[in-house]
Every structure is written in structure tokens, then in C-alpha cells.
Amino acid sequence: MAEGGRTAEVMRAIRGRIAARGLTPGERLPSIRGLATLMGVSPSTVVEAYERLAAEGAVRSRPGSGFYAASLAPPPTLAEIGPRLDREVDPFWVSRQSLDGEPDIPKPGCGWLPAAWMPLDPLRRAARSLARAEDAVLTDYGTTRGPAALRRHLARLFAEEGLPVGPDRILLTGSGTQAVDLVCRLLLRPGDAVLVDDPCYFNFQALLRAHRATVIGVPWTEAGPDPEWFAEAAASHRPRLYLTNSALHNPTGGTLSPAIAHRILNAAAAHDVTIVEDDIFAPLEPEPSPRLATLDGLERVIRIGSFSKTLSASVRCGYVAARPDRIEALIDLQVATHFGGVSPVAAELVAGVLGDGQYRKHLESLRRRLARARRETAERLSALGIRPWLMPRGGFYLWCMLPDGCDAAGVARAALREGVVLAPGDVFSVSRTAPDRMRFNVAQMGDGRVMPVLGRALAMPEA
Amino acid sequence: MAEGGRTAEVMRAIRGRIAARGLTPGERLPSIRGLATLMGVSPSTVVEAYERLAAEGAVRSRPGSGFYAASLAPPPTLAEIGPRLDREVDPFWVSRQSLDGEPDIPKPGCGWLPAAWMPLDPLRRAARSLARAEDAVLTDYGTTRGPAALRRHLARLFAEEGLPVGPDRILLTGSGTQAVDLVCRLLLRPGDAVLVDDPCYFNFQALLRAHRATVIGVPWTEAGPDPEWFAEAAASHRPRLYLTNSALHNPTGGTLSPAIAHRILNAAAAHDVTIVEDDIFAPLEPEPSPRLATLDGLERVIRIGSFSKTLSASVRCGYVAARPDRIEALIDLQVATHFGGVSPVAAELVAGVLGDGQYRKHLESLRRRLARARRETAERLSALGIRPWLMPRGGFYLWCMLPDGCDAAGVARAALREGVVLAPGDVFSVSRTAPDRMRFNVAQMGDGRVMPVLGRALAMPEA
């Protein structure tokens, strides 16, 4: 049945509210008279629209009681909050494929190092020490901030980078992602605008969508976000937050320049934007690069990090460094939603590895090994016509341009059929303007299957 | 300056919106003309109100640009979302005092067992095995659902209780609280009504407040929530969720009767209320009691639990059992907000203890030991005129009535000055109708300081 103009308009409005969870399953639809007045249509048009929606199953009518959003439908998923993207290239695609893929398939699309590149001996020593830990470490909830010794260690690391903060301004969390999530819960309301880099870490988009934020991309240049674009977006969208990886930017591996850092901070100050700087890749830098947190001194910047990239992703431990009033509020929030932060067992393992003489050597050799892998991967990719957009100073990512006319999503789908997980460019791009880009994890390119599969997928991408 | 009637009304409205985060620091206030129309006052009344708010610092005026919520104020904390309660008896009071109190002070108000009551030998054996685990267990992110072996173990436990579900309907999470939080994130929008028992676990209130839910208490009787009250509240408030501990209810230790369980499920079905059943104390029951999840078969009920009360609270691991569509949506949500669920290291430790022959014996002896401690504590408390509201079948709580005229909050404050953490009744009560109740953890009463301090605090409570 064709939908008449005004009836269709009402139907679209109700479908939109259901899709955006403005109406949840079982919830009563707006009154017929009320919606008619609101939309400037006749009550009979609304009745007609509701009955057509009932016919298609989106709405249920209860005799004598009105219309309700259908409750037989599955509850809305996160993916339905935003525009329904093709799951092949939505922000969950890479995480779900990487986390749940068979353990032995190559995953150049994933965001972590192979187990063999991690500090296994220190981790095993830390586990043996754990077996002899104090009783309470093995059995009790931890303190709300996390163990003081580990926070003091972080405070020393920050001081070396030029950010002097006491351990009382550091809160340990269940993970780096949880730290970003807690900050968003504290500072965002549904509908708030948030600036991110374009491209940015795909899970920032997934997380911000879970907060029902409006995500605004700022083009990322080789030296940071485009400062003029940033200032304009800050003025016109009045965002609450800017969420970024400044050191070894994900996915490009780029580094923020001091001049851009300064301009970004000034624009953020002018428009009262709080900055969340996720420095999870910082330990992989050859030397510390400019930090927004360091320039600002944690007034406007909240610094976040974790140990997942260099110590262990299994031992979950993240942190937030922020103003004392924010730390207090985050503690309440973390107690309410997780009944505490880092697991004392996890904190003990992390502290054990950090205190292991071999860990610093591990970091040094890891940086050398990654530098070699970046060079070698770039060379091997160039044989397929794939070129890095820039050569990063550190880290394990190469953000690459595919040969002319190649569609990265199609290439990723074709590679997945052959058991190789890739990370196509648009997953990272809010504006979806990176269809010909691909992020490669140079530490995950060692498997002999990767290059042949990639070559075939480039030649015959899947539509 | 006295505030005139209409001006004061506008000021209250704006202060209320700032307190409830309807207006956040730096955000522009409603337009003068718009608010005047909305509230039926003259524009000059609104101007007057805004200027008085500016004078008191709640609002900032920018010349030529209007009025803004002041940004110098610290960001709003969770505690400011609801009515600002006296921190002495707000839902965070017990958690913060218990988690951050000195390790060696007595905490009869806390919600966990002393380390010496926990399965220390199996935990130490599990840590030693961890040191020999596969590389990936020590270094990698886990799969999105958590290890299959641990989910199969839970599926067997559920089957023994009469709830047959496959391991694919179980999702492992970072903690039981995180599981409740994820479910709330999936199903609640700000302002949704949620039913809880009155009294209930205090952190349910804190968590629901973090979701900006409207929390409605249903009086808890000795055999479950009052079913008539429940049905009425479900009809009049149209809640999305009912959040409860059915087995060994916290704080009363009560058990849901089969008849009430049936009536609650029917009322929930009639009004499309989803039930979240947090069964964290289930392993402490002498035998399984009626479960809403078991009666319902996980259609309307979401079952949640963890290992914190009997295995370890340090090793963070919780779970959700629910319909497959809900599990899928929760996976996306957990990836977005935590980049995965349970830590593989934590799952390995939990599986190690569960598979340790000694653990089942530990549970049996724990139940016997707790039965003795409940009896002994009840006797000792009776000497002070404190009587249990009911004698629970299991668990470590006694929900007690203080002698006539005693104010539990005052007693708790006085005890805290002497270094003993108690849990006063109103912390658990949405309606704050338990000022003369106190929850005692019978496993934390062994310290010789507890009874003398309690006696003095009863005699001389702090106002």
C-alpha cells in the first residue's frame, strides 16, 4: 500500500523514534490528538499512520488502550542507535572479527601485539609472586583509587614526561576503554557533540554512540587535527569533549606538533571544550612527543592510558589522570557501576612486571623490533602498490593507501573469506572518506598467509 | 536580597536544571523570551532571575552573548543528580567507608567475607597454574563472550538449579555490578522508572541514579516483594525493569516464596516489565530457592551473578544469562565500553578454583560456618537489645532492628569515630523508612572491638 504524504510523514517520525530508542518496546505511542497538533496534521491521519505501522508489526494496538511500540521485536542494539551501517564496515566489525576470530588466523587488522612480542617471562614471574601475595590481594575488593604503589609509579612516569601530578590525581580503572567510558558518563548527556579525529580509533565511535553523543570528525593532518577546522567545529557545534590519541595517533601513527597542540588548547579554552587524551601508545614512542596534558597541566585535559599495548591486554588495568574534583566524581561513578576499579590481582601483576628489571629492556627491544617491522612491512606492501600515508615515529600501525580504485571494505571481506582479518579505512572515518585506506599492524604480518591472501583480495575484492 | 515570588520560581527552575545536569557548565541558558513564554512570566522577570543567579555565581554572563551555566564550578557529581542526601547515609557511604577504610579496622557493615574465610589454598594453586598458562592467556584480550569452558561450567550449575541454558546464552563480564550496569545501559533511558525492593542493596540505588532512572521502592516482605504493591507500581509507573536479589535477599537475607515469585512474574508480564535477578548470594544457600529466572526460563528475566562472595572479590568476574538477542546486544555494548568482558587471567583463576577439588568442600564448610556465625551473632546482639527482623536460611547478613528510639545513622557515625564501619538501615531504603535498622555481616563480627564500640555507639549516638 502506498503511503500518502502526511501519513508517511507520521509513520517516518514514529519509526525514527523507535529506531533511536525515543520509544522503546512496550511503550505507549504519543496520543493521537497530541501528535496531530504537534505535526500539524488531522487526528485521522495519525490514526491511519498508527494502523499501518500496526499492520507492518512495528506497533501493537491494545483494544481500548491505545497503541504501543511492539514488544516482540528484539530490544534495540547499539548498532541501531546510529544510522544502520553495513556491519562489514561498522565500528564493531574489526573488534568482533579480531577478538572472536580463531586464535591461529592472521590478524593484521587487530590492535595488539602477538603474544610472543609481549613480556612473557616477567608476566610468568609476576604470576608466581601472586601465588605468594598477601591474603587480601587474592580475595578482597580493592580500594576505590587502586593501589598507591602503582599510582606512584605512574606519577613518576608522568613527571619524566613533564607532567607533575601527585598519585592522588590518578585513578586506576578496569581498562583504558573503561576510563574513557567513565569520563564520558561523567561529562556527556545524550545529544552532546563530541569532536574526534577523522580518522580515529574505531572504538571511540562505538563508545560515543553508546552515549548517544553526536560525533563530529576533525580532519587529521600529518601533525595533528586541522586547527582551523577544529576551531570552527568547536564554535559551531559547541562540543563538550574532544577525544583523541595524541601520541602515535591511531590509526595513522602520526604525532601532534607543538604548534598545533598549542592552537588546539587555545581553541578548546575559547569554547570550553574538555579534552580527553588517550595516550595508550605512549610507551611505544622513541621519546615523549608533545602532550596536551603536559601543556595544559590537567586543567582542561583528562589523560587516559593503560598497559594493554606493551605489558598485557589480558591483565586489565587502565588509568585516568585529572583534576581532583573530577577524580572524586569518577570514583563514585566507578563504585556505582563496577563496585571498584582495577582488580587487586591485576594491579599486583602489573606492578610485578613494571618492577621487573627485564621490563625496561623489553620496551627498548620492542621499539627497535617495531621500527624494523615498520620498514619491512612498508617495503613488502609497496610491492602490491600499497603505500603508507606517513612513516610513523613509533608504534605498530601503518595507515596505508591502496592502489587506485581499490575498495578497502571489499578487500577486507575477500581476505576474511580466506581467514585473514584486515582493518578497512572507513571503519576509522566518521565521514567515511577513507574507502581506499587500510590500517596494517606491522607486528601481525609475519604469518606466511598474509601477503598472498592480500594480493588475491586486491585483485578480486568482494563486492 | 529576598527573592520575589516569580523571580524565585525562575531561579529555582534554572538551579534545578543545573543540579540535574539538564544544563551543564558552559552551556547557554534558555533564551529570555523563550523561558518567559514557557513559564508564563515577563521577560524582565527572567532577566532579573538570571542576573541574581550570576551574582551568586551559578551563572555567568558574557557581554553581548547571553547567560551561561558557570563553568568554574566543579562538574556535577553523581551525588548531585538525585536529591542531595546527607553523605552519612547516602548509598555511597557504606561502599566508600568499607572499600577505603584501613585494612585492619572491623567492618561489620561491609558486604564481603574476611580473607581467612575465602578459599586461599585453591586461589594460590590457581595462581601457580597461571604462571604456566598458555602465552595468550597472559597477554591477549579475551573473546567477547569469555572462555567457553567457564561458560559451560556455569551452564551446568544453572541446569542443576532447574534452569537449562546453553553456554551461548551466557556472557562473562568484568564483574556482577558491571553486568547489571550493561543491562541497564541496554534497556534504560534517562527518566525510565525502575522497581527495586525496599530495602535493597544500596549500590542498586547508586547505579540506577547513574542511569538517571526514577527509582520506585516496593516493600519487601519476609517472603519477597509485596505482590499487590508490585502490581500497582507496575501499572502506575510503567517501569522498564525490576532489579532484585531473589535468593538471600540483600540486606534482609529473606527468600522469595514460590507463590510470590509466580505473582511477580505475572504482574511483570502484564505490564511488560523486564526482571533483572542478581543472584550473587546463590552459592551460599543451603539448597536452591525459587528463582524468577528458573520459573520464567529467561524470557522476561535476565539472570546475573558473580564469584565475589565465595571465591574472590579481587578476581573480577561476573556473568549475564539472557535471551540470545540480548546477549548479542550486550556483547556489542561491552566491546564499546570496555573492549571486552572478563580478563582472561581472571577467568583462568576462577576456572582454576572451580576445578579445584577443595572448592566444593570450601562451600560446604562455609555454609556451616556462616550458620553458626548467624546464630552466635544474633545471640550477642540480643544482649544489646538488637533483634534480627528474620533469621535467614543462609548468607552472611542479619537485618536487625535497633532498640526503640535508636537512630542507626547516628550509631554508625559514632562507631566510625571509633574505627568500626557499620551499615545503617536508610542506606538500603529508597523510601528512607529504615532509620532504626542496621545490617550486620556476621562473618565480620569476630574482632573484639566490635561489640564494645557498638554498645557505646548505641548509648551515645552522634547527632
GROMACS .gro file of C-alpha atoms in nm, chain A residues 141-415:
model
  275
  141TYR     CA    1   3.775  -0.584   4.667
  142GLY     CA    2   4.041  -0.319   4.618
  143THR     CA    3   4.047   0.040   4.737
  144THR     CA    4   3.847   0.280   4.523
  145ARG     CA    5   4.154   0.451   4.368
  146GLY     CA    6   4.365   0.138   4.327
  147PRO     CA    7   4.694   0.053   4.500
  148ALA     CA    8   4.903   0.358   4.595
  149ALA     CA    9   5.231   0.199   4.483
  150LEU     CA   10   5.108   0.161   4.126
  151ARG     CA   11   4.972   0.516   4.122
  152ARG     CA   12   5.308   0.645   4.249
  153HIS     CA   13   5.482   0.457   3.969
  154LEU     CA   14   5.256   0.626   3.713
  155ALA     CA   15   5.313   0.964   3.877
  156ARG     CA   16   5.689   0.915   3.829
  157LEU     CA   17   5.641   0.822   3.462
  158PHE     CA   18   5.426   1.132   3.406
  159ALA     CA   19   5.684   1.350   3.580
  160GLU     CA   20   5.954   1.221   3.344
  161GLU     CA   21   5.734   1.337   3.056
  162GLY     CA   22   5.696   1.682   3.215
  163LEU     CA   23   5.355   1.630   3.375
  164PRO     CA   24   5.399   1.662   3.752
  165VAL     CA   25   5.091   1.521   3.926
  166GLY     CA   26   5.053   1.354   4.262
  167PRO     CA   27   4.926   0.997   4.288
  168ASP     CA   28   4.600   1.135   4.434
  169ARG     CA   29   4.516   1.275   4.091
  170ILE     CA   30   4.538   0.929   3.937
  171LEU     CA   31   4.255   0.678   3.941
  172LEU     CA   32   4.313   0.318   3.835
  173THR     CA   33   4.032   0.166   3.630
  174GLY     CA   34   3.933  -0.171   3.491
  175SER     CA   35   4.078  -0.079   3.149
  176GLY     CA   36   4.170   0.218   2.931
  177THR     CA   37   3.838   0.188   2.749
  178GLN     CA   38   3.657   0.185   3.082
  179ALA     CA   39   3.843   0.503   3.175
  180VAL     CA   40   3.720   0.679   2.859
  181ASP     CA   41   3.373   0.543   2.924
  182LEU     CA   42   3.365   0.671   3.283
  183VAL     CA   43   3.474   1.017   3.172
  184CYS     CA   44   3.201   1.020   2.907
  185ARG     CA   45   2.944   0.912   3.164
  186LEU     CA   46   3.052   1.192   3.391
  187LEU     CA   47   3.056   1.468   3.133
  188LEU     CA   48   2.819   1.379   2.849
  189ARG     CA   49   2.447   1.384   2.813
  190PRO     CA   50   2.263   1.225   2.520
  191GLY     CA   51   2.286   1.451   2.217
  192ASP     CA   52   2.602   1.632   2.328
  193ALA     CA   53   2.851   1.694   2.050
  194VAL     CA   54   3.196   1.536   2.073
  195LEU     CA   55   3.492   1.605   1.844
  196VAL     CA   56   3.712   1.319   1.729
  197ASP     CA   57   3.990   1.296   1.475
  198ASP     CA   58   3.895   1.177   1.128
  199PRO     CA   59   4.022   0.907   1.101
  200CYS     CA   60   4.021   0.791   1.464
  201TYR     CA   61   4.025   0.468   1.666
  202PHE     CA   62   3.707   0.293   1.558
  203ASN     CA   63   3.601   0.207   1.910
  204PHE     CA   64   3.580   0.577   2.001
  205GLN     CA   65   3.286   0.591   1.760
  206ALA     CA   66   3.125   0.279   1.907
  207LEU     CA   67   3.168   0.412   2.259
  208LEU     CA   68   3.036   0.759   2.179
  209ARG     CA   69   2.739   0.601   2.005
  210ALA     CA   70   2.667   0.409   2.326
  211HIS     CA   71   2.650   0.751   2.493
  212ARG     CA   72   2.417   0.878   2.220
  213ALA     CA   73   2.664   1.158   2.150
  214THR     CA   74   2.675   1.345   1.822
  215VAL     CA   75   3.017   1.261   1.680
  216ILE     CA   76   3.190   1.533   1.476
  217GLY     CA   77   3.507   1.449   1.284
  218VAL     CA   78   3.800   1.689   1.251
  219PRO     CA   79   4.037   1.601   0.965
  220TRP     CA   80   4.368   1.471   1.097
  221THR     CA   81   4.675   1.611   0.923
  222GLU     CA   82   5.023   1.465   0.948
  223ALA     CA   83   5.088   1.684   1.254
  224GLY     CA   84   4.757   1.667   1.435
  225PRO     CA   85   4.395   1.772   1.386
  226ASP     CA   86   4.345   2.057   1.138
  227PRO     CA   87   4.348   2.352   1.381
  228GLU     CA   88   4.124   2.581   1.178
  229TRP     CA   89   3.868   2.309   1.126
  230PHE     CA   90   3.890   2.230   1.499
  231ALA     CA   91   3.825   2.592   1.598
  232GLU     CA   92   3.532   2.619   1.360
  233ALA     CA   93   3.380   2.292   1.477
  234ALA     CA   94   3.425   2.397   1.840
  235ALA     CA   95   3.250   2.728   1.770
  236SER     CA   96   2.964   2.590   1.565
  237HIS     CA   97   2.888   2.261   1.744
  238ARG     CA   98   2.978   2.370   2.100
  239PRO     CA   99   3.111   2.020   2.180
  240ARG     CA  100   3.156   1.905   2.538
  241LEU     CA  101   3.460   1.691   2.461
  242TYR     CA  102   3.742   1.631   2.219
  243LEU     CA  103   3.860   1.270   2.232
  244THR     CA  104   4.198   1.193   2.078
  245ASN     CA  105   4.515   0.981   2.075
  246SER     CA  106   4.783   1.244   2.052
  247ALA     CA  107   5.096   1.030   2.080
  248LEU     CA  108   5.117   0.780   1.796
  249HIS     CA  109   4.774   0.860   1.671
  250ASN     CA  110   4.552   0.561   1.590
  251PRO     CA  111   4.524   0.470   1.300
  252THR     CA  112   4.778   0.697   1.127
  253GLY     CA  113   5.072   0.671   1.366
  254GLY     CA  114   5.106   1.050   1.336
  255THR     CA  115   5.237   1.278   1.608
  256LEU     CA  116   5.090   1.605   1.729
  257SER     CA  117   5.320   1.902   1.663
  258PRO     CA  118   5.383   2.156   1.941
  259ALA     CA  119   5.234   2.439   1.734
  260ILE     CA  120   4.911   2.252   1.665
  261ALA     CA  121   4.888   2.134   2.026
  262HIS     CA  122   4.903   2.496   2.136
  263ARG     CA  123   4.634   2.605   1.891
  264ILE     CA  124   4.405   2.317   1.984
  265LEU     CA  125   4.434   2.401   2.353
  266ASN     CA  126   4.353   2.765   2.289
  267ALA     CA  127   4.051   2.681   2.077
  268ALA     CA  128   3.933   2.435   2.341
  269ALA     CA  129   3.969   2.702   2.608
  270ALA     CA  130   3.783   2.960   2.400
  271HIS     CA  131   3.484   2.727   2.362
  272ASP     CA  132   3.509   2.542   2.693
  273VAL     CA  133   3.582   2.204   2.540
  274THR     CA  134   3.723   1.937   2.772
  275ILE     CA  135   3.995   1.724   2.610
  276VAL     CA  136   4.029   1.351   2.671
  277GLU     CA  137   4.379   1.244   2.566
  278ASP     CA  138   4.408   0.867   2.540
  279ASP     CA  139   4.782   0.801   2.543
  280ILE     CA  140   4.766   0.427   2.527
  281PHE     CA  141   5.052   0.405   2.274
  282ALA     CA  142   5.284   0.640   2.465
  283PRO     CA  143   5.526   0.366   2.586
  284LEU     CA  144   5.597   0.281   2.221
  285GLU     CA  145   5.727   0.630   2.136
  286PRO     CA  146   6.104   0.663   2.084
  287GLU     CA  147   6.086   0.977   2.301
  288PRO     CA  148   5.786   1.159   2.450
  289SER     CA  149   5.612   1.385   2.200
  290PRO     CA  150   5.412   1.698   2.288
  291ARG     CA  151   5.120   1.613   2.510
  292LEU     CA  152   4.808   1.821   2.551
  293ALA     CA  153   4.801   1.714   2.917
  294THR     CA  154   5.160   1.829   2.965
  295LEU     CA  155   5.099   2.171   2.809
  296ASP     CA  156   4.776   2.220   2.997
  297GLY     CA  157   4.866   2.068   3.333
  298LEU     CA  158   4.539   1.871   3.358
  299GLU     CA  159   4.311   2.172   3.391
  300ARG     CA  160   4.121   2.117   3.071
  301VAL     CA  161   4.276   1.784   2.973
  302ILE     CA  162   4.199   1.442   3.114
  303ARG     CA  163   4.475   1.193   3.046
  304ILE     CA  164   4.396   0.827   2.996
  305GLY     CA  165   4.610   0.522   2.938
  306SER     CA  166   4.661   0.154   3.004
  307PHE     CA  167   4.917  -0.125   2.988
  308SER     CA  168   4.744  -0.328   2.718
  309LYS     CA  169   4.979  -0.249   2.432
  310THR     CA  170   5.313  -0.325   2.594
  311LEU     CA  171   5.258  -0.528   2.912
  312SER     CA  172   4.938  -0.733   2.880
  313ALA     CA  173   4.589  -0.686   2.739
  314SER     CA  174   4.465  -0.979   2.945
  315VAL     CA  175   4.561  -0.819   3.275
  316ARG     CA  176   4.304  -0.541   3.263
  317CYS     CA  177   4.425  -0.213   3.409
  318GLY     CA  178   4.375   0.142   3.290
  319TYR     CA  179   4.404   0.484   3.448
  320VAL     CA  180   4.277   0.842   3.445
  321ALA     CA  181   4.478   1.146   3.550
  322ALA     CA  182   4.260   1.450   3.607
  323ARG     CA  183   4.167   1.738   3.836
  324PRO     CA  184   4.095   1.628   4.193
  325ASP     CA  185   3.725   1.714   4.175
  326ARG     CA  186   3.690   1.500   3.864
  327ILE     CA  187   3.876   1.210   4.025
  328GLU     CA  188   3.635   1.221   4.320
  329ALA     CA  189   3.332   1.216   4.092
  330LEU     CA  190   3.482   0.935   3.881
  331ILE     CA  191   3.539   0.728   4.196
  332ASP     CA  192   3.170   0.748   4.286
  333LEU     CA  193   3.078   0.659   3.932
  334GLN     CA  194   3.315   0.363   3.919
  335VAL     CA  195   3.185   0.232   4.252
  336ALA     CA  196   2.825   0.265   4.134
  337THR     CA  197   2.884   0.091   3.803
  338HIS     CA  198   3.164  -0.159   3.879
  339PHE     CA  199   3.190  -0.163   4.258
  340GLY     CA  200   3.551  -0.052   4.230
  341GLY     CA  201   3.824  -0.011   3.976
  342VAL     CA  202   4.120  -0.227   3.890
  343SER     CA  203   4.120  -0.580   4.028
  344PRO     CA  204   4.381  -0.608   4.306
  345VAL     CA  205   4.509  -0.924   4.137
  346ALA     CA  206   4.552  -0.735   3.809
  347ALA     CA  207   4.723  -0.443   3.984
  348GLU     CA  208   4.961  -0.687   4.156
  349LEU     CA  209   5.054  -0.848   3.823
  350VAL     CA  210   5.106  -0.510   3.655
  351ALA     CA  211   5.319  -0.385   3.945
  352GLY     CA  212   5.516  -0.708   3.934
  353VAL     CA  213   5.603  -0.664   3.566
  354LEU     CA  214   5.677  -0.290   3.599
  355GLY     CA  215   5.912  -0.369   3.885
  356ASP     CA  216   6.084  -0.647   3.690
  357GLY     CA  217   6.427  -0.539   3.571
  358GLN     CA  218   6.358  -0.701   3.235
  359TYR     CA  219   6.058  -0.484   3.152
  360ARG     CA  220   6.250  -0.169   3.058
  361LYS     CA  221   6.475  -0.379   2.833
  362HIS     CA  222   6.164  -0.535   2.685
  363LEU     CA  223   6.033  -0.190   2.594
  364GLU     CA  224   6.361  -0.089   2.434
  365SER     CA  225   6.388  -0.402   2.225
  366LEU     CA  226   6.020  -0.379   2.137
  367ARG     CA  227   6.070  -0.030   1.997
  368ARG     CA  228   6.367  -0.149   1.787
  369ARG     CA  229   6.180  -0.454   1.668
  370LEU     CA  230   5.878  -0.244   1.569
  371ALA     CA  231   6.094   0.006   1.381
  372ARG     CA  232   6.234  -0.282   1.175
  373ALA     CA  233   5.888  -0.431   1.121
  374ARG     CA  234   5.750  -0.095   1.005
  375ARG     CA  235   6.027  -0.063   0.745
  376GLU     CA  236   5.996  -0.422   0.627
  377THR     CA  237   5.616  -0.414   0.608
  378ALA     CA  238   5.623  -0.089   0.412
  379GLU     CA  239   5.861  -0.249   0.163
  380ARG     CA  240   5.654  -0.564   0.126
  381LEU     CA  241   5.333  -0.366   0.085
  382SER     CA  242   5.489  -0.143  -0.179
  383ALA     CA  243   5.529  -0.450  -0.399
  384LEU     CA  244   5.147  -0.463  -0.405
  385GLY     CA  245   5.119  -0.090  -0.478
  386ILE     CA  246   5.020  -0.013  -0.116
  387ARG     CA  247   5.193   0.295   0.029
  388PRO     CA  248   5.192   0.434   0.386
  389TRP     CA  249   5.029   0.774   0.421
  390LEU     CA  250   5.319   0.865   0.652
  391MET     CA  251   5.604   0.679   0.819
  392PRO     CA  252   5.531   0.687   1.196
  393ARG     CA  253   5.798   0.756   1.458
  394GLY     CA  254   5.687   0.454   1.657
  395GLY     CA  255   5.412   0.207   1.726
  396PHE     CA  256   5.275  -0.081   1.525
  397TYR     CA  257   5.040   0.080   1.275
  398LEU     CA  258   5.086   0.176   0.914
  399TRP     CA  259   4.795   0.372   0.769
  400CYS     CA  260   4.812   0.292   0.400
  401MET     CA  261   4.668   0.396   0.068
  402LEU     CA  262   4.554   0.108  -0.151
  403PRO     CA  263   4.621   0.115  -0.526
  404ASP     CA  264   4.389   0.339  -0.729
  405GLY     CA  265   4.031   0.220  -0.745
  406CYS     CA  266   4.060  -0.038  -0.468
  407ASP     CA  267   3.776  -0.059  -0.218
  408ALA     CA  268   3.918  -0.147   0.125
  409ALA     CA  269   3.591  -0.292   0.258
  410GLY     CA  270   3.570  -0.529  -0.040
  411VAL     CA  271   3.933  -0.628   0.006
  412ALA     CA  272   3.872  -0.693   0.378
  413ARG     CA  273   3.568  -0.908   0.306
  414ALA     CA  274   3.759  -1.111   0.048
  415ALA     CA  275   4.054  -1.157   0.286
   0.00000   0.00000   0.00000
